[in-house]
mmCIF file of C-alpha atoms in Angstrom:
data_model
loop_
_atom_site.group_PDB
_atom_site.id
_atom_site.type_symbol
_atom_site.label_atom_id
_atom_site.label_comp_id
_atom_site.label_asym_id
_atom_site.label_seq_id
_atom_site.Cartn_x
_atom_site.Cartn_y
_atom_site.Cartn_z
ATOM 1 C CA UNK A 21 39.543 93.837 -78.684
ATOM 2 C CA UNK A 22 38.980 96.236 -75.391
ATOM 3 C CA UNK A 23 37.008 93.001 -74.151
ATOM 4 C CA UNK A 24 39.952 90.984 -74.007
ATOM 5 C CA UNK A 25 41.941 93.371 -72.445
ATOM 6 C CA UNK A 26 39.059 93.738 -70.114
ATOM 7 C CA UNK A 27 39.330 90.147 -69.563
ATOM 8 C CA UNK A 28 43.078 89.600 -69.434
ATOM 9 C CA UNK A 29 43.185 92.389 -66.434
ATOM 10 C CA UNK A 30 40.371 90.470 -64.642
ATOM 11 C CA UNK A 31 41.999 87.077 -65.032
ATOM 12 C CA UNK A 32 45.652 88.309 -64.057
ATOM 13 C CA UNK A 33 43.607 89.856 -60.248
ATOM 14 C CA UNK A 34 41.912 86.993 -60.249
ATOM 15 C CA UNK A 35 44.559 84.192 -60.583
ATOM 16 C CA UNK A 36 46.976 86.521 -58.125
ATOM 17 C CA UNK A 37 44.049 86.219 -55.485
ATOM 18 C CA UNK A 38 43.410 82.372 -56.166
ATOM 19 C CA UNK A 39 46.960 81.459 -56.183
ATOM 20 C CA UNK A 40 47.723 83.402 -52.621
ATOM 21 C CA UNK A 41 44.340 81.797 -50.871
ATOM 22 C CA UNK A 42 46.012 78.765 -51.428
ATOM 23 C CA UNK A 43 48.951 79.873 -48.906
ATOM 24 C CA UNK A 44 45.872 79.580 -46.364
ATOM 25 C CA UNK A 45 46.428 75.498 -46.407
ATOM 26 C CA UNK A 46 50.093 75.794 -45.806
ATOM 27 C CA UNK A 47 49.838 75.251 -41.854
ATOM 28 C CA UNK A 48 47.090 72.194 -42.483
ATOM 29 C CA UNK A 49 49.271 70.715 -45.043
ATOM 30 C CA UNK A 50 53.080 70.264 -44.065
ATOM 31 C CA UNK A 51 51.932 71.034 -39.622
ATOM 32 C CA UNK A 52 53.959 74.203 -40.029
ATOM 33 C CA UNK A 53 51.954 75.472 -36.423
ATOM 34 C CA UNK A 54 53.688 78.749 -36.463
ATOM 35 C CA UNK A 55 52.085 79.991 -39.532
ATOM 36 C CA UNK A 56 48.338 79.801 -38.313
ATOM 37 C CA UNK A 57 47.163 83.299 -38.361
ATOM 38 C CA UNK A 58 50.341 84.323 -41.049
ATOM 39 C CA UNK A 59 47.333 84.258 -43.464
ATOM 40 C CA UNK A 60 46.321 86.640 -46.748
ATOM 41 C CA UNK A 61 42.855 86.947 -45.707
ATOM 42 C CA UNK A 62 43.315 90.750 -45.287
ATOM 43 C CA UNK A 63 45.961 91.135 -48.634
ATOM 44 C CA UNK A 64 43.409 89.232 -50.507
ATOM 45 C CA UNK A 65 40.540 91.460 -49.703
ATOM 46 C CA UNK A 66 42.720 94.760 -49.809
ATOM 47 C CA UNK A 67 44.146 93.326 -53.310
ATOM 48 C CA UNK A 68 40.753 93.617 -54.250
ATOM 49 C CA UNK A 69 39.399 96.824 -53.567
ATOM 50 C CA UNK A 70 42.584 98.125 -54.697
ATOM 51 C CA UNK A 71 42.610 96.882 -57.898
ATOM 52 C CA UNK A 72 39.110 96.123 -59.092
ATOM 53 C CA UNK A 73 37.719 98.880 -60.553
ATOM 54 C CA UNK A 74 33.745 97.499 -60.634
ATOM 55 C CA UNK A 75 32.765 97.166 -56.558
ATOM 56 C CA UNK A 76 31.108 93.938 -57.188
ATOM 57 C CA UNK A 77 34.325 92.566 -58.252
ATOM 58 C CA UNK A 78 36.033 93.753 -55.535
ATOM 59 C CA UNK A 79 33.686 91.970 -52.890
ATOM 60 C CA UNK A 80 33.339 88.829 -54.954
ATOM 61 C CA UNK A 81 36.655 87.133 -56.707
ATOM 62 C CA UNK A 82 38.318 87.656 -52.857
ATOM 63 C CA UNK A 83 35.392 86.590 -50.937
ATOM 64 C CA UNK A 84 34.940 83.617 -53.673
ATOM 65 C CA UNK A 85 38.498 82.552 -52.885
ATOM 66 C CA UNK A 86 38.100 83.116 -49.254
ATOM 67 C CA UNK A 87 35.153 80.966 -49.127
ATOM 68 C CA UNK A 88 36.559 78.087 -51.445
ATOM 69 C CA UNK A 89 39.661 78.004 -49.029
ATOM 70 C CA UNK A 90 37.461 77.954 -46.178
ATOM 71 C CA UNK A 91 35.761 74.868 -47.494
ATOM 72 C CA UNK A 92 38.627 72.708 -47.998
ATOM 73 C CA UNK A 93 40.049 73.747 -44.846
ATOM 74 C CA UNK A 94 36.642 73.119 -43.247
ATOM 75 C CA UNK A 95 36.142 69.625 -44.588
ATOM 76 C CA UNK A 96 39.359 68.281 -45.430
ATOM 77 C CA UNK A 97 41.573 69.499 -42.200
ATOM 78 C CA UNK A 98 39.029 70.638 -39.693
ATOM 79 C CA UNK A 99 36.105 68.091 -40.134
ATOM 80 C CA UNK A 100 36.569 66.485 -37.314
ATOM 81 C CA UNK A 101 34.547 69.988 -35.938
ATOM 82 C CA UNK A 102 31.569 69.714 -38.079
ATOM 83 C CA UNK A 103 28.939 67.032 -38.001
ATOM 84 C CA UNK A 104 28.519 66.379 -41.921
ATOM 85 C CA UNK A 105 29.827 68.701 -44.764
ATOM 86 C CA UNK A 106 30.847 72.276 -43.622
ATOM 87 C CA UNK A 107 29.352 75.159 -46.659
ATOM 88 C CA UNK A 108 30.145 77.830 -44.881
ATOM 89 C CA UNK A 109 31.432 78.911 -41.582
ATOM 90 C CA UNK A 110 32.747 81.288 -39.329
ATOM 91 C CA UNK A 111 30.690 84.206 -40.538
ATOM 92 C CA UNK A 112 32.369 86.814 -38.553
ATOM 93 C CA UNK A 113 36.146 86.052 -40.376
ATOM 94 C CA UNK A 114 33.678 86.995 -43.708
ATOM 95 C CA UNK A 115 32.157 90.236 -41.769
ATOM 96 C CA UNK A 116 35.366 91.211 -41.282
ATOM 97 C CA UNK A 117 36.688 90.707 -44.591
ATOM 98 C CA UNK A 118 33.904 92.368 -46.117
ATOM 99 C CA UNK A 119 34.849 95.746 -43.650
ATOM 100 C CA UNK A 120 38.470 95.436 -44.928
ATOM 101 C CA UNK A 121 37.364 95.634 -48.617
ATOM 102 C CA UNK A 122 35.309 98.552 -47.611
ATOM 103 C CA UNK A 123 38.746 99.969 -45.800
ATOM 104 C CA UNK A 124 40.741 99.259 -49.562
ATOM 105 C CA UNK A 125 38.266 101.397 -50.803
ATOM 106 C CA UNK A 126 38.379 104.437 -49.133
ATOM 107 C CA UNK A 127 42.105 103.807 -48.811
ATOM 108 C CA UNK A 128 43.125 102.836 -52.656
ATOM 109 C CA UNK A 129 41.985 105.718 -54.454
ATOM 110 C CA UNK A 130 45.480 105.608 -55.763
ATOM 111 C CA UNK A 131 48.003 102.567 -54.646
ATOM 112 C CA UNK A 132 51.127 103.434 -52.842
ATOM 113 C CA UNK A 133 53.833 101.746 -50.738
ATOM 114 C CA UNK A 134 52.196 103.971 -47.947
ATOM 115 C CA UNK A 135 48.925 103.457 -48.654
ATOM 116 C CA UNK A 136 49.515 99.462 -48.776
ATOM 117 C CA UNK A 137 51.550 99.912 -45.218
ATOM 118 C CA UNK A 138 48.303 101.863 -43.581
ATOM 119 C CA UNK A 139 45.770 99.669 -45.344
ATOM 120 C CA UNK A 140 48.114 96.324 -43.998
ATOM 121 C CA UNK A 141 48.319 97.713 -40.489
ATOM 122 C CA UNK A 142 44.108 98.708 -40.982
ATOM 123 C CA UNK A 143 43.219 95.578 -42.048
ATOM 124 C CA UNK A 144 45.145 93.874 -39.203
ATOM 125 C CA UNK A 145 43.519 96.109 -36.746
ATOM 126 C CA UNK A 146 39.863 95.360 -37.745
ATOM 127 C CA UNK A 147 40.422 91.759 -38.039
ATOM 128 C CA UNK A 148 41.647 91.636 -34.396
ATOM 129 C CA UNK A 149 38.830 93.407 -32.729
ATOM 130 C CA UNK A 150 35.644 91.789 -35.124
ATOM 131 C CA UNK A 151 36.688 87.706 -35.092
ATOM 132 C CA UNK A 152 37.816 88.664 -30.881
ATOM 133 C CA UNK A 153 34.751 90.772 -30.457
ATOM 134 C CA UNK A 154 32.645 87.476 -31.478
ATOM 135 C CA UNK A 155 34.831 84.775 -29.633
ATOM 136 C CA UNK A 156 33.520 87.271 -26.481
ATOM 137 C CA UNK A 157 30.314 87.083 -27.580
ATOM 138 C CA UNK A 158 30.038 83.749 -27.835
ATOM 139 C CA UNK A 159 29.970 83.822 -23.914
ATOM 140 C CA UNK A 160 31.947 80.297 -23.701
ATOM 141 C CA UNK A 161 35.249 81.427 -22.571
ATOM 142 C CA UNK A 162 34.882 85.225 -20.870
ATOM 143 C CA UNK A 163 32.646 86.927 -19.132
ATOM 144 C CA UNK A 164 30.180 88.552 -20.896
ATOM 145 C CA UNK A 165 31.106 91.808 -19.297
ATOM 146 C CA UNK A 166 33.954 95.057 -20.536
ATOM 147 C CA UNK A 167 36.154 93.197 -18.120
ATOM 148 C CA UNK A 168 35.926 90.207 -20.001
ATOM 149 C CA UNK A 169 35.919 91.522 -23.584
ATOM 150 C CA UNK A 170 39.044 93.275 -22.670
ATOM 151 C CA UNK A 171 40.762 90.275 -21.620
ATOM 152 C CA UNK A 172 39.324 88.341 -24.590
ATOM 153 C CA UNK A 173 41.462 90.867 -27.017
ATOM 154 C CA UNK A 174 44.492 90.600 -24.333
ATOM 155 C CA UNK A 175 44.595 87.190 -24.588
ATOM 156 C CA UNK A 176 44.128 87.318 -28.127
ATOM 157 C CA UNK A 177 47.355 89.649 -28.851
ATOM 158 C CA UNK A 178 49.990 87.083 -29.253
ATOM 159 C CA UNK A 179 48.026 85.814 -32.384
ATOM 160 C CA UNK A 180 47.357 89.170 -33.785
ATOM 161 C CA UNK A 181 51.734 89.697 -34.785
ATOM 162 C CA UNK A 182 51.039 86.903 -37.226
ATOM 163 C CA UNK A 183 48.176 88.371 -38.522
ATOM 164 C CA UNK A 184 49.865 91.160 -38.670
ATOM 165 C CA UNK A 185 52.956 89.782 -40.411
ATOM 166 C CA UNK A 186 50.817 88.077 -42.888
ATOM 167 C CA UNK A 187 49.062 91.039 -44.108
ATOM 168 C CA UNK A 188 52.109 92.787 -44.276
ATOM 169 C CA UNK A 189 53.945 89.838 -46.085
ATOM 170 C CA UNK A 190 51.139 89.481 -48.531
ATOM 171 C CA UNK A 191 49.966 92.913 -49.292
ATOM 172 C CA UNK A 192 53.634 93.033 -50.387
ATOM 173 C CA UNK A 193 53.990 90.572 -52.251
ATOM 174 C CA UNK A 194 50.579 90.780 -54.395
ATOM 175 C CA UNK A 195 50.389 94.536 -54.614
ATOM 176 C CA UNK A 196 54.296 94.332 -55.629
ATOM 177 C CA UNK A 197 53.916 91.438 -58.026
ATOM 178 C CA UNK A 198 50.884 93.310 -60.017
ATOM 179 C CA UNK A 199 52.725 96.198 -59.823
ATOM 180 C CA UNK A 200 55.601 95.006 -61.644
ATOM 181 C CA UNK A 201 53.795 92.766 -64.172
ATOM 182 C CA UNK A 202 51.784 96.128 -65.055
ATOM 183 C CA UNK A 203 55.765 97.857 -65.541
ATOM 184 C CA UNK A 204 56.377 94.606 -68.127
ATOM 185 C CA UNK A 205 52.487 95.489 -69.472
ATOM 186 C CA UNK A 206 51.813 98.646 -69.601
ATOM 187 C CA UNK A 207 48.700 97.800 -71.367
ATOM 188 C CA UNK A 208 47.426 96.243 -68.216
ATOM 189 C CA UNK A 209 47.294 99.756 -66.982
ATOM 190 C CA UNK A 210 44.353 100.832 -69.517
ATOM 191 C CA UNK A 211 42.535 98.070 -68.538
ATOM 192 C CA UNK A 212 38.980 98.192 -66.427
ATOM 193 C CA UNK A 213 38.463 95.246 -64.386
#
């Protein structure tokens, strides 16, 4: 029986994750522009550390989902980018994400509204300067000098609010959701996942 409990916990986490990496086609799908960036890349990968009690877990059902996402997005709305069919891309979005689940879990050693505000605003923060860090680096469109890594992140500031907002949107409404299923299943509490 405590294996099917085990399960139920890990399915629950997992189909919360799934279902908000879906949000991630939203702007590709109906052209709503002002949502690119609003994403739960961070939520997903905070969810996770949060919640997952095994480490692996934590790394792998939100990176799974990230990189599923990523895929479709990749060959269904962005292919026109990619000579042939895209596996895997933008490896510093997936740095990044791995550093935030890292973050959850030195943050989550017990969830809270505060917590999930600092780890929100966190997550935000390191997404900004890693994915801007490497659009510097790439040394297409700034300088490769402080002068031009600074303006890299100043240019990039009008896209971090969204970011922002989507964290905070979607750390809120995973973390709250769980939260509230566990208060209608206590049970789920018990439960290792």
């Amino acid at each position: 029986m405590k294996k099917l409990q085990l399960t139920n916990r890990w399915l629950l986490l997992s189909l919360i994750i799934v279902l908000v990496a879906a949000f991630r086609l939203l702007p590709y799908l109906f052209g709503f522009n002002f949502l690119f960036n609003f994403s739960p890349i961070g939520a997903m990968a905070l969810f996770g550390a949060a919640y997952f009690s095994r480490r692996q877990m934590a790394f792998a059902v939100p990176f799974a989902a990230l990189w599923v996402s990523n895929i479709i997005i990749d060959n269904v709305f962005l292919s026109q980018y990619y000579e042939g069919f895209s596996l895997f891309s933008n490896w510093p979005v997936y740095l990044a994400f791995g550093l935030i689940v890292l973050l959850g879990m030195a943050i989550f050693k017990k969830v809270t509204p505060l917590r999930a505000l600092a780890g929100s605003l966190s997550a935000s923060v390191v997404f900004f300067i890693v994915s801007n860090f490497f659009v510097w680096m790439e040394g297409t469109m700034y300088p490769m000098s402080a002068e031009g890594l600074m303006a890299c992140y100043v240019a990039a500031i009008p896209f971090f609010w969204n970011t922002l907002a989507g964290d905070l949107f979607f750390v809120a409404m995973m973390f709250g959701a769980f939260e509230a299923i566990q208060y209608r299943y206590p049970a789920l509490r018990m439960q290792v996942a």
